[in-house]
Short mmCIF file of C-alpha atoms in Angstrom, two decimals:
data_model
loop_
_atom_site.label_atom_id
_atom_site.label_comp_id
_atom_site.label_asym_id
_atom_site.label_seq_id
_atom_site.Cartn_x
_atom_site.Cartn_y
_atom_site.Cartn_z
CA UNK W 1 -20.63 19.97 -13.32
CA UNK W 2 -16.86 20.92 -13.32
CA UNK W 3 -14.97 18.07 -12.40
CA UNK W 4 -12.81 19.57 -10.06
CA UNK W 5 -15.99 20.18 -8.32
CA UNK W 6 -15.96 16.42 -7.25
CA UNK W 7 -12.72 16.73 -5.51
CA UNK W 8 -12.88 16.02 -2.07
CA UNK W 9 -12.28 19.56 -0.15
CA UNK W 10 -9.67 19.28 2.04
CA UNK W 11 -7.73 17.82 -1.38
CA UNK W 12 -9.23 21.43 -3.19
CA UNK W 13 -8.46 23.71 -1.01
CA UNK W 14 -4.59 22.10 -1.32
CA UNK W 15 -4.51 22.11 -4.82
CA UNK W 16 -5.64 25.55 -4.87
CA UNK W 17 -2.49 26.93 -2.59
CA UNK W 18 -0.20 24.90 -5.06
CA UNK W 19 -1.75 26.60 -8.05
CA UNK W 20 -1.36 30.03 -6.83
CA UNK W 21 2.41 28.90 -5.72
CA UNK W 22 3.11 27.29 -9.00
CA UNK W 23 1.13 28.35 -11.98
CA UNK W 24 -2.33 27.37 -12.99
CA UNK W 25 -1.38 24.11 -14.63
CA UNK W 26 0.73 22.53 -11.77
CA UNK W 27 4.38 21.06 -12.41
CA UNK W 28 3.21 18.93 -15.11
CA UNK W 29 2.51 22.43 -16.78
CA UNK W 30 6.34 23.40 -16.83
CA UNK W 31 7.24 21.16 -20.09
CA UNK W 32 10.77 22.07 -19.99
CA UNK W 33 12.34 19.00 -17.87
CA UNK W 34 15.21 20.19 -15.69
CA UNK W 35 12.95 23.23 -15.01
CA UNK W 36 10.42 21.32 -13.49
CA UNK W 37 13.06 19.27 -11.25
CA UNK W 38 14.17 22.23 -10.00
CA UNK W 39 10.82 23.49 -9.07
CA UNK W 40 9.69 19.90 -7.59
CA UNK W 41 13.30 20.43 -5.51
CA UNK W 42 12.02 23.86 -4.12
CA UNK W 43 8.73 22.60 -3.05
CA UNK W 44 10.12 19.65 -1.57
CA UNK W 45 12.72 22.08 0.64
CA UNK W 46 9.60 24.30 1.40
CA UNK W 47 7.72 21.27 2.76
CA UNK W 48 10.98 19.74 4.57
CA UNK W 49 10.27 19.13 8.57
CA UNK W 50 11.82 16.86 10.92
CA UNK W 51 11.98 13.52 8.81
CA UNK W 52 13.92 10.93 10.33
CA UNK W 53 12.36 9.50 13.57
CA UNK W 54 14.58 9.01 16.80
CA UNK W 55 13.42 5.17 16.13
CA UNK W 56 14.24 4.88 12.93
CA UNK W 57 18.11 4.46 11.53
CA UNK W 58 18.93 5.28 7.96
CA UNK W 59 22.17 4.72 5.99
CA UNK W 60 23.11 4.67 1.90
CA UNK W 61 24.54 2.12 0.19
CA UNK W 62 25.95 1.47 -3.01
CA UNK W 63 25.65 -2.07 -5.07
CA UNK W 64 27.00 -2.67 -8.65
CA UNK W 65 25.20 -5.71 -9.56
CA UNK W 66 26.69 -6.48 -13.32
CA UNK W 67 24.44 -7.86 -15.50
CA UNK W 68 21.34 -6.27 -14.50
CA UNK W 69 23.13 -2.41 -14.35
CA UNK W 70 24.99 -2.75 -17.15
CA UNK W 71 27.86 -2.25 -14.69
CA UNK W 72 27.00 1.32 -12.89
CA UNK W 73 26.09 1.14 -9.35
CA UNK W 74 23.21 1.54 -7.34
CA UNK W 75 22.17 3.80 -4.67
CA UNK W 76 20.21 2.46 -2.16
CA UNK W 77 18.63 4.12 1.32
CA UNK W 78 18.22 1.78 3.41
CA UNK W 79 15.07 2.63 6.54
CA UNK W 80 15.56 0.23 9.68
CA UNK W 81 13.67 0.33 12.51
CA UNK W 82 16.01 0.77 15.93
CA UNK W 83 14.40 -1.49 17.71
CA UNK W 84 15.00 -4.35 15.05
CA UNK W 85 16.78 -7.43 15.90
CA UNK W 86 15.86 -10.05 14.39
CA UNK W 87 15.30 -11.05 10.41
CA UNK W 88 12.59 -8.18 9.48
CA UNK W 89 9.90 -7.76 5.84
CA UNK W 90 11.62 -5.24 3.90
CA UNK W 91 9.83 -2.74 1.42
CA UNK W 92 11.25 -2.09 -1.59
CA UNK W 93 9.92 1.63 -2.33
CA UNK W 94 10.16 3.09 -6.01
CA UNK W 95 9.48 6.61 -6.26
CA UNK W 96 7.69 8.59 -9.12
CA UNK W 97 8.05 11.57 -10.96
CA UNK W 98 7.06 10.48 -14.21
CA UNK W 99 10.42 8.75 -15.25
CA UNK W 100 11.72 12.37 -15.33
CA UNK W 101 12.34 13.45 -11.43
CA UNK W 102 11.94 12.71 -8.43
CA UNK W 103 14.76 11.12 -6.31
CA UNK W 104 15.57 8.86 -2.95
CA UNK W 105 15.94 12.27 -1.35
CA UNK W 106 12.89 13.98 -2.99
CA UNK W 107 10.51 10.68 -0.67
CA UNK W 108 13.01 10.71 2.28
CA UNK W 109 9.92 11.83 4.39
CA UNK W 110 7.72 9.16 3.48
CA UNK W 111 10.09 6.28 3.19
CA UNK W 112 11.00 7.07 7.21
CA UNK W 113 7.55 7.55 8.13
CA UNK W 114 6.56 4.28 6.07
CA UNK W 115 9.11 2.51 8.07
CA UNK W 116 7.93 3.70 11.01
CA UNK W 117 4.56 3.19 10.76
CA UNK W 118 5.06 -0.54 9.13
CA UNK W 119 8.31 -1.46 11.26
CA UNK W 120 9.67 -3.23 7.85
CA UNK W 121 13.05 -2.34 6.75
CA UNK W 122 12.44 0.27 3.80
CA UNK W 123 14.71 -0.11 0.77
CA UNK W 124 14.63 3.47 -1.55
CA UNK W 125 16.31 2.81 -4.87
CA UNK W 126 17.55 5.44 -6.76
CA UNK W 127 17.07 5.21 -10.33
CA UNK W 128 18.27 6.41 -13.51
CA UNK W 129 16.11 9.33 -14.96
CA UNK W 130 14.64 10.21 -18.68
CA UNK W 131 14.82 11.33 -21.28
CA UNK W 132 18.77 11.35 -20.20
CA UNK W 133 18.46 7.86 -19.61
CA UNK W 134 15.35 5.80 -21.44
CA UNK W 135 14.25 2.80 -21.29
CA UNK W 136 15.73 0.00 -19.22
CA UNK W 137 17.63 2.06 -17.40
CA UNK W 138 15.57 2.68 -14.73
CA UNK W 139 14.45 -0.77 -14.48
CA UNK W 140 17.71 -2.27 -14.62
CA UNK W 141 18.25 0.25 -11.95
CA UNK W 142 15.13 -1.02 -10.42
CA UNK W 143 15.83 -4.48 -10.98
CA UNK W 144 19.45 -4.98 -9.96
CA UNK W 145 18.58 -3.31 -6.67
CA UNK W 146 16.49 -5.87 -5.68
CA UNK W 147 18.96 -8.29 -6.63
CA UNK W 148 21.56 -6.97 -4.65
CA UNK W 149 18.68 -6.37 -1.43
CA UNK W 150 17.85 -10.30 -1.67
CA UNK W 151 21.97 -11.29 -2.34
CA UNK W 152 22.55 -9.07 0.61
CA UNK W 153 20.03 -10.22 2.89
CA UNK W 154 21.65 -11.48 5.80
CA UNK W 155 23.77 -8.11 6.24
CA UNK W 156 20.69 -5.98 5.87
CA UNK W 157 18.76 -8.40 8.40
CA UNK W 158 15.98 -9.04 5.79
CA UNK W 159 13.86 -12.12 5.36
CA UNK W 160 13.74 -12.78 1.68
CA UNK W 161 10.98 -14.70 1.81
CA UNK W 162 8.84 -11.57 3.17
CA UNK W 163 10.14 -9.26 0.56
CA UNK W 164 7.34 -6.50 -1.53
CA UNK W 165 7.49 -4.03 -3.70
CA UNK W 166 5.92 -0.57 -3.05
CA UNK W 167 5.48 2.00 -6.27
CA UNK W 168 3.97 5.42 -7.11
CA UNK W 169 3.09 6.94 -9.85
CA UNK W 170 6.01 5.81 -12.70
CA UNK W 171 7.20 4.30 -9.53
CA UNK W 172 4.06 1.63 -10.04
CA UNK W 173 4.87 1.13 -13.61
CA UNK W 174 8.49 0.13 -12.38
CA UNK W 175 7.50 -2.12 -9.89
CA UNK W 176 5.20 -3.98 -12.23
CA UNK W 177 7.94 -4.42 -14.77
CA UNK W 178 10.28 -5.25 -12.08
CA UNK W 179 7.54 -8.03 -10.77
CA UNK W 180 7.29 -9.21 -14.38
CA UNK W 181 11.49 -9.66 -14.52
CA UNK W 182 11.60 -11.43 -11.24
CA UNK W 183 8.91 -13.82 -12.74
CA UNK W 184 10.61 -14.73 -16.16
CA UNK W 185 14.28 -14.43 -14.80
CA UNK W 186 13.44 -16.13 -11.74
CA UNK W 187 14.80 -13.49 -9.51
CA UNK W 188 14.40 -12.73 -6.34
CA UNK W 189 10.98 -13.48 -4.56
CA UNK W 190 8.38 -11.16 -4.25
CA UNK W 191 5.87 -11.71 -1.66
CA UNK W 192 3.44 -8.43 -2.34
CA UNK W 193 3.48 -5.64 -4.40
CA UNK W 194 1.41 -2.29 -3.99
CA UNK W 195 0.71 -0.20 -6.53
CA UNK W 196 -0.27 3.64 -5.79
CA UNK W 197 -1.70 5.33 -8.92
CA UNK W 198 0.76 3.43 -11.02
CA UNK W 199 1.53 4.75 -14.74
CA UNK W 200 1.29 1.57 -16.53
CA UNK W 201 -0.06 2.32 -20.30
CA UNK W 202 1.83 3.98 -23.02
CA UNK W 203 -0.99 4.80 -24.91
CA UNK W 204 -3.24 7.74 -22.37
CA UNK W 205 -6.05 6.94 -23.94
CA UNK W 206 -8.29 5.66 -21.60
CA UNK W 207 -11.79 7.65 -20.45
CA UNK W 208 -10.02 8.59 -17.35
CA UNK W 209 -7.00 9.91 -18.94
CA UNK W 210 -9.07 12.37 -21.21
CA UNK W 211 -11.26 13.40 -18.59
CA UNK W 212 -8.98 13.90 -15.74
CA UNK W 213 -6.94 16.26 -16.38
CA UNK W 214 -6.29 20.25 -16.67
CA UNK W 215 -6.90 21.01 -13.07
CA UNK W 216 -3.41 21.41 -11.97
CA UNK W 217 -2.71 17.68 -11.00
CA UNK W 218 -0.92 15.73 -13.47
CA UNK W 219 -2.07 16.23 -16.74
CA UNK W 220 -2.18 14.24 -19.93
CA UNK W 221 0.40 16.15 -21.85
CA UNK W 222 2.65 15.83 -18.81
CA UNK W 223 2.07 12.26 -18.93
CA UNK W 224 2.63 11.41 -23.00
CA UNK W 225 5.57 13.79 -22.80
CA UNK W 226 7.11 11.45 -19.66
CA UNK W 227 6.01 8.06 -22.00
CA UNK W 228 8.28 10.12 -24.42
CA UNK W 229 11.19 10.59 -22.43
CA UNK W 230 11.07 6.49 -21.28
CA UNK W 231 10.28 4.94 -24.79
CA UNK W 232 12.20 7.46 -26.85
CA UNK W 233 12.49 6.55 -30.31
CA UNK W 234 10.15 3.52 -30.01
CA UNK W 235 7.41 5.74 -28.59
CA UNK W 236 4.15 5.82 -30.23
CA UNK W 237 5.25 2.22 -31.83
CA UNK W 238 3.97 -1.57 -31.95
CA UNK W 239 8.03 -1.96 -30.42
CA UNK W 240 6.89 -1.20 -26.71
CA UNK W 241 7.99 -4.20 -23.76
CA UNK W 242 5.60 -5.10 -21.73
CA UNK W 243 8.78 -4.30 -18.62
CA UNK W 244 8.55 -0.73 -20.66
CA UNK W 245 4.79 -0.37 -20.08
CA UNK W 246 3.53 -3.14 -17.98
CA UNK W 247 -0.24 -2.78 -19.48
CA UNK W 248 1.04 -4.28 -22.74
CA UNK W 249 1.95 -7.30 -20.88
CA UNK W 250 -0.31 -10.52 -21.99
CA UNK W 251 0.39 -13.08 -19.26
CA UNK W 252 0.02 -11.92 -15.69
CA UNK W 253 -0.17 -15.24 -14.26
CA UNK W 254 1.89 -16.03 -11.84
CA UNK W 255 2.74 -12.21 -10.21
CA UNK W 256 2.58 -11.87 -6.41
CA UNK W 257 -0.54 -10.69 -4.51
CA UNK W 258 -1.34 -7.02 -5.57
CA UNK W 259 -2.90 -4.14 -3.71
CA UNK W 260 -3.68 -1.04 -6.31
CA UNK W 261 -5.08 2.46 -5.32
CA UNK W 262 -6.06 5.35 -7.30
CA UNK W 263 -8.35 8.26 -7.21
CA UNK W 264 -10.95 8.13 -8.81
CA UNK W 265 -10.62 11.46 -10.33
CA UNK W 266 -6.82 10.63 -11.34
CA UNK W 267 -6.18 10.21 -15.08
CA UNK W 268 -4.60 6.98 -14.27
CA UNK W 269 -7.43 5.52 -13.05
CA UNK W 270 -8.30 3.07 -15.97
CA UNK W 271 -5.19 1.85 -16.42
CA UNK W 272 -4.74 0.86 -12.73
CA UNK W 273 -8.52 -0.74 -12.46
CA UNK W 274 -7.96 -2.44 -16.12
CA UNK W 275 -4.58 -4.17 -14.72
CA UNK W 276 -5.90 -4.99 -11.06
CA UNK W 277 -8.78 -6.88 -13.34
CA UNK W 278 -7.01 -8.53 -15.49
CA UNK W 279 -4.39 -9.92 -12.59
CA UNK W 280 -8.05 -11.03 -11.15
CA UNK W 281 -8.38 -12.69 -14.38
CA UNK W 282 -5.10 -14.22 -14.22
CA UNK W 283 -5.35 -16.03 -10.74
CA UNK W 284 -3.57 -13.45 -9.08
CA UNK W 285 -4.91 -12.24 -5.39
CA UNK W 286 -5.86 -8.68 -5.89
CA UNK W 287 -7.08 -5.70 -3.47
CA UNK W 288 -8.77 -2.98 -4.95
CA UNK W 289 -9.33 0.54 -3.86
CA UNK W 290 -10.53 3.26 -6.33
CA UNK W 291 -11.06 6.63 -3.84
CA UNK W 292 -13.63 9.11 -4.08
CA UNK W 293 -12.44 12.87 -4.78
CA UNK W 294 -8.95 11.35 -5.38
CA UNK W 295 -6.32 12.63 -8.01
CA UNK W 296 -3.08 11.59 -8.87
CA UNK W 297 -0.97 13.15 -6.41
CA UNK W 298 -3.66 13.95 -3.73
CA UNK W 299 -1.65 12.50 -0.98
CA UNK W 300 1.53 14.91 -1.82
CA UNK W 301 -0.99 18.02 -2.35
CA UNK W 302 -2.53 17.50 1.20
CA UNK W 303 -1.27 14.28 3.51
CA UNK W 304 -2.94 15.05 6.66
CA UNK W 305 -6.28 15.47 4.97
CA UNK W 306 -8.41 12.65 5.87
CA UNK W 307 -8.80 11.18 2.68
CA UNK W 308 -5.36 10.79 2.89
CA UNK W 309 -4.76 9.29 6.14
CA UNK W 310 -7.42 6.83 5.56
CA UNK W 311 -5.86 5.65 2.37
CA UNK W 312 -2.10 5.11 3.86
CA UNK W 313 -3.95 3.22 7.07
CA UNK W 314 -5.52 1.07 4.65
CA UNK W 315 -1.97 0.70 2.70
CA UNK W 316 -0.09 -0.53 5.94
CA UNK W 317 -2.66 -2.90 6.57
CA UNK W 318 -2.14 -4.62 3.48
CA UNK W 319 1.41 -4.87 4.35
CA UNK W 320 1.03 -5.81 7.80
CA UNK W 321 -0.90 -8.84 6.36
CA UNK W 322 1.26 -9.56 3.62
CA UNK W 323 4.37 -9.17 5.40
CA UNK W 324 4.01 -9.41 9.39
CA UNK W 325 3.09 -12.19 11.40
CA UNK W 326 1.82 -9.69 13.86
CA UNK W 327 1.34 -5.87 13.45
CA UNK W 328 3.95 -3.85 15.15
#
């Protein structure tokens, strides 16, 4: 059977508009970066609705944290609920795009509607891209956000005690690493982190990643050449940090409560299932869901399908529980 025969219909029928719109092979077959930024900024304009919520109040903000930015600042959006008084869970979001694109402005959508539908202050950090900017910066980006968030709690009206981190994609590999920091720096706390298809192993070698791929989702070309642009010149090396690609990391122990999703049709779908099992292994709490007809991106391709809606109902659960003392 052709495997894109297994993906769930509503998620096909998606995939096949964005094929005809952008070429057979998808974004991740335009291998000429800035090229495929600008194309990811057209289809995010042609998607673009009414985004911000009357309940919901947004605002930027800039924080130069030092040490951990190597002195550049960084742009945060900050997602409150209007209604919000009193000391509220914040989200840290951290979008994808493959270390390569992607933006605060690119998720502006989903950040207000995850605020909304969560009623936790959302925190969108914008980070550094590749292959402009490798490895750290993005996670120093990443990082020194989150310091600034907790340092800064009291004027955002945050609890830091009821603080988690919230990744897709390349997004997911940055939170892990950013997890990992805030364990062996002893940064801020981190009470949960979700995980959405994260990008977590250098090598694309898994099953998954040979298998699941060339149907116009992310591919695994797209993917080495994005491990490319991150690693640079210690790509393809025994040099790789485990905050580089958090699947090279030996100790787990001692990471916050996870919740990881994937597709099972995504080519990321080993990596993610290997790491939620070896947190198991390491005493860490972990929640588990590997989808049916899912591939990486199928929430993008098609978010009112159902497969979709059931998957970010099942994501705001886990937060509700990690973070609320009651659901809003």
């Amino acid at each position: 059977m052709d495997i894109s025969e297994r993906i769930d219909p509503e998620i096909r029928a998606r995939l096949d508009q964005y094929r005809q719109l952008v070429g057979p092979d998808g974004l991740s077959g335009i291998r000429d970066i800035p090229e495929r930024r600008r194309r990811q900024a057209e289809l995010t304009a042609l998607r673009a609705g009414p985004v911000i919520p009357d309940d919901v109040d947004v605002h930027d903000l800039s924080i130069a944290h030092g040490a951990e930015t190597r002195g550049e600042p960084v742009l945060l959006r900050v997602y409150r609920p209007h209604a919000m008084t009193r000391s509220a869970p914040c989200v840290y979001y951290i979008h994808g795009g493959g270390m390569v694109a992607g933006g605060i402005a690119s998720d502006h959508a989903k950040t207000a509607r995850l605020t909304q539908a969560t009623g936790c202050v959302v925190v969108s950090v914008e980070y550094r891209l590749a292959p402009e900017n490798p490895y750290p910066a993005a996670l120093d980006d990443c990082y020194g956000g989150l310091v600034g968030v907790a340092d800064r709690h009291r004027e955002l009206g945050i609890d830091p005690d009821r603080i988690a981190l919230y990744g897709t994609s390349a997004g997911g590999c940055l939170a892990a690493a950013v997890a990992l920091l805030a364990r062996d720096r002893g940064g801020p706390a981190i009470a949960h982190q979700l995980l959405v298809s994260p990008m977590l192993d250098d090598l694309s070698s898994t099953p998954s990643a040979m298998v699941n791929t060339g149907f116009g989702a992310w591919s695994r070309e797209a993917n080495i050449q994005s491990w490319q642009a991150w690693l640079g010149q210690d790509f393809g090396t025994d040099r790789i940090s485990p905050y580089a690609a958090p699947a090279r990391a030996r100790d787990l122990a001692g990471l916050p409560p996870t919740y990881i999703d994937v597709g099972d049709l995504d080519l990321l779908r080993d990596e993610a299932v290997d790491f939620a099992r070896r947190l198991s292994w390491a005493g860490v709490p972990i929640e588990l869901h590997v989808y049916p007809g899912g591939i990486h991106g199928s929430e993008n391709l098609a978010p009112d399908a159902e497969l979709s809606v059931r998957i970010r109902g099942y994501r705001q659960d886990a937060l509700h529980r990690a973070l609320c003392e009651e659901p809003p």
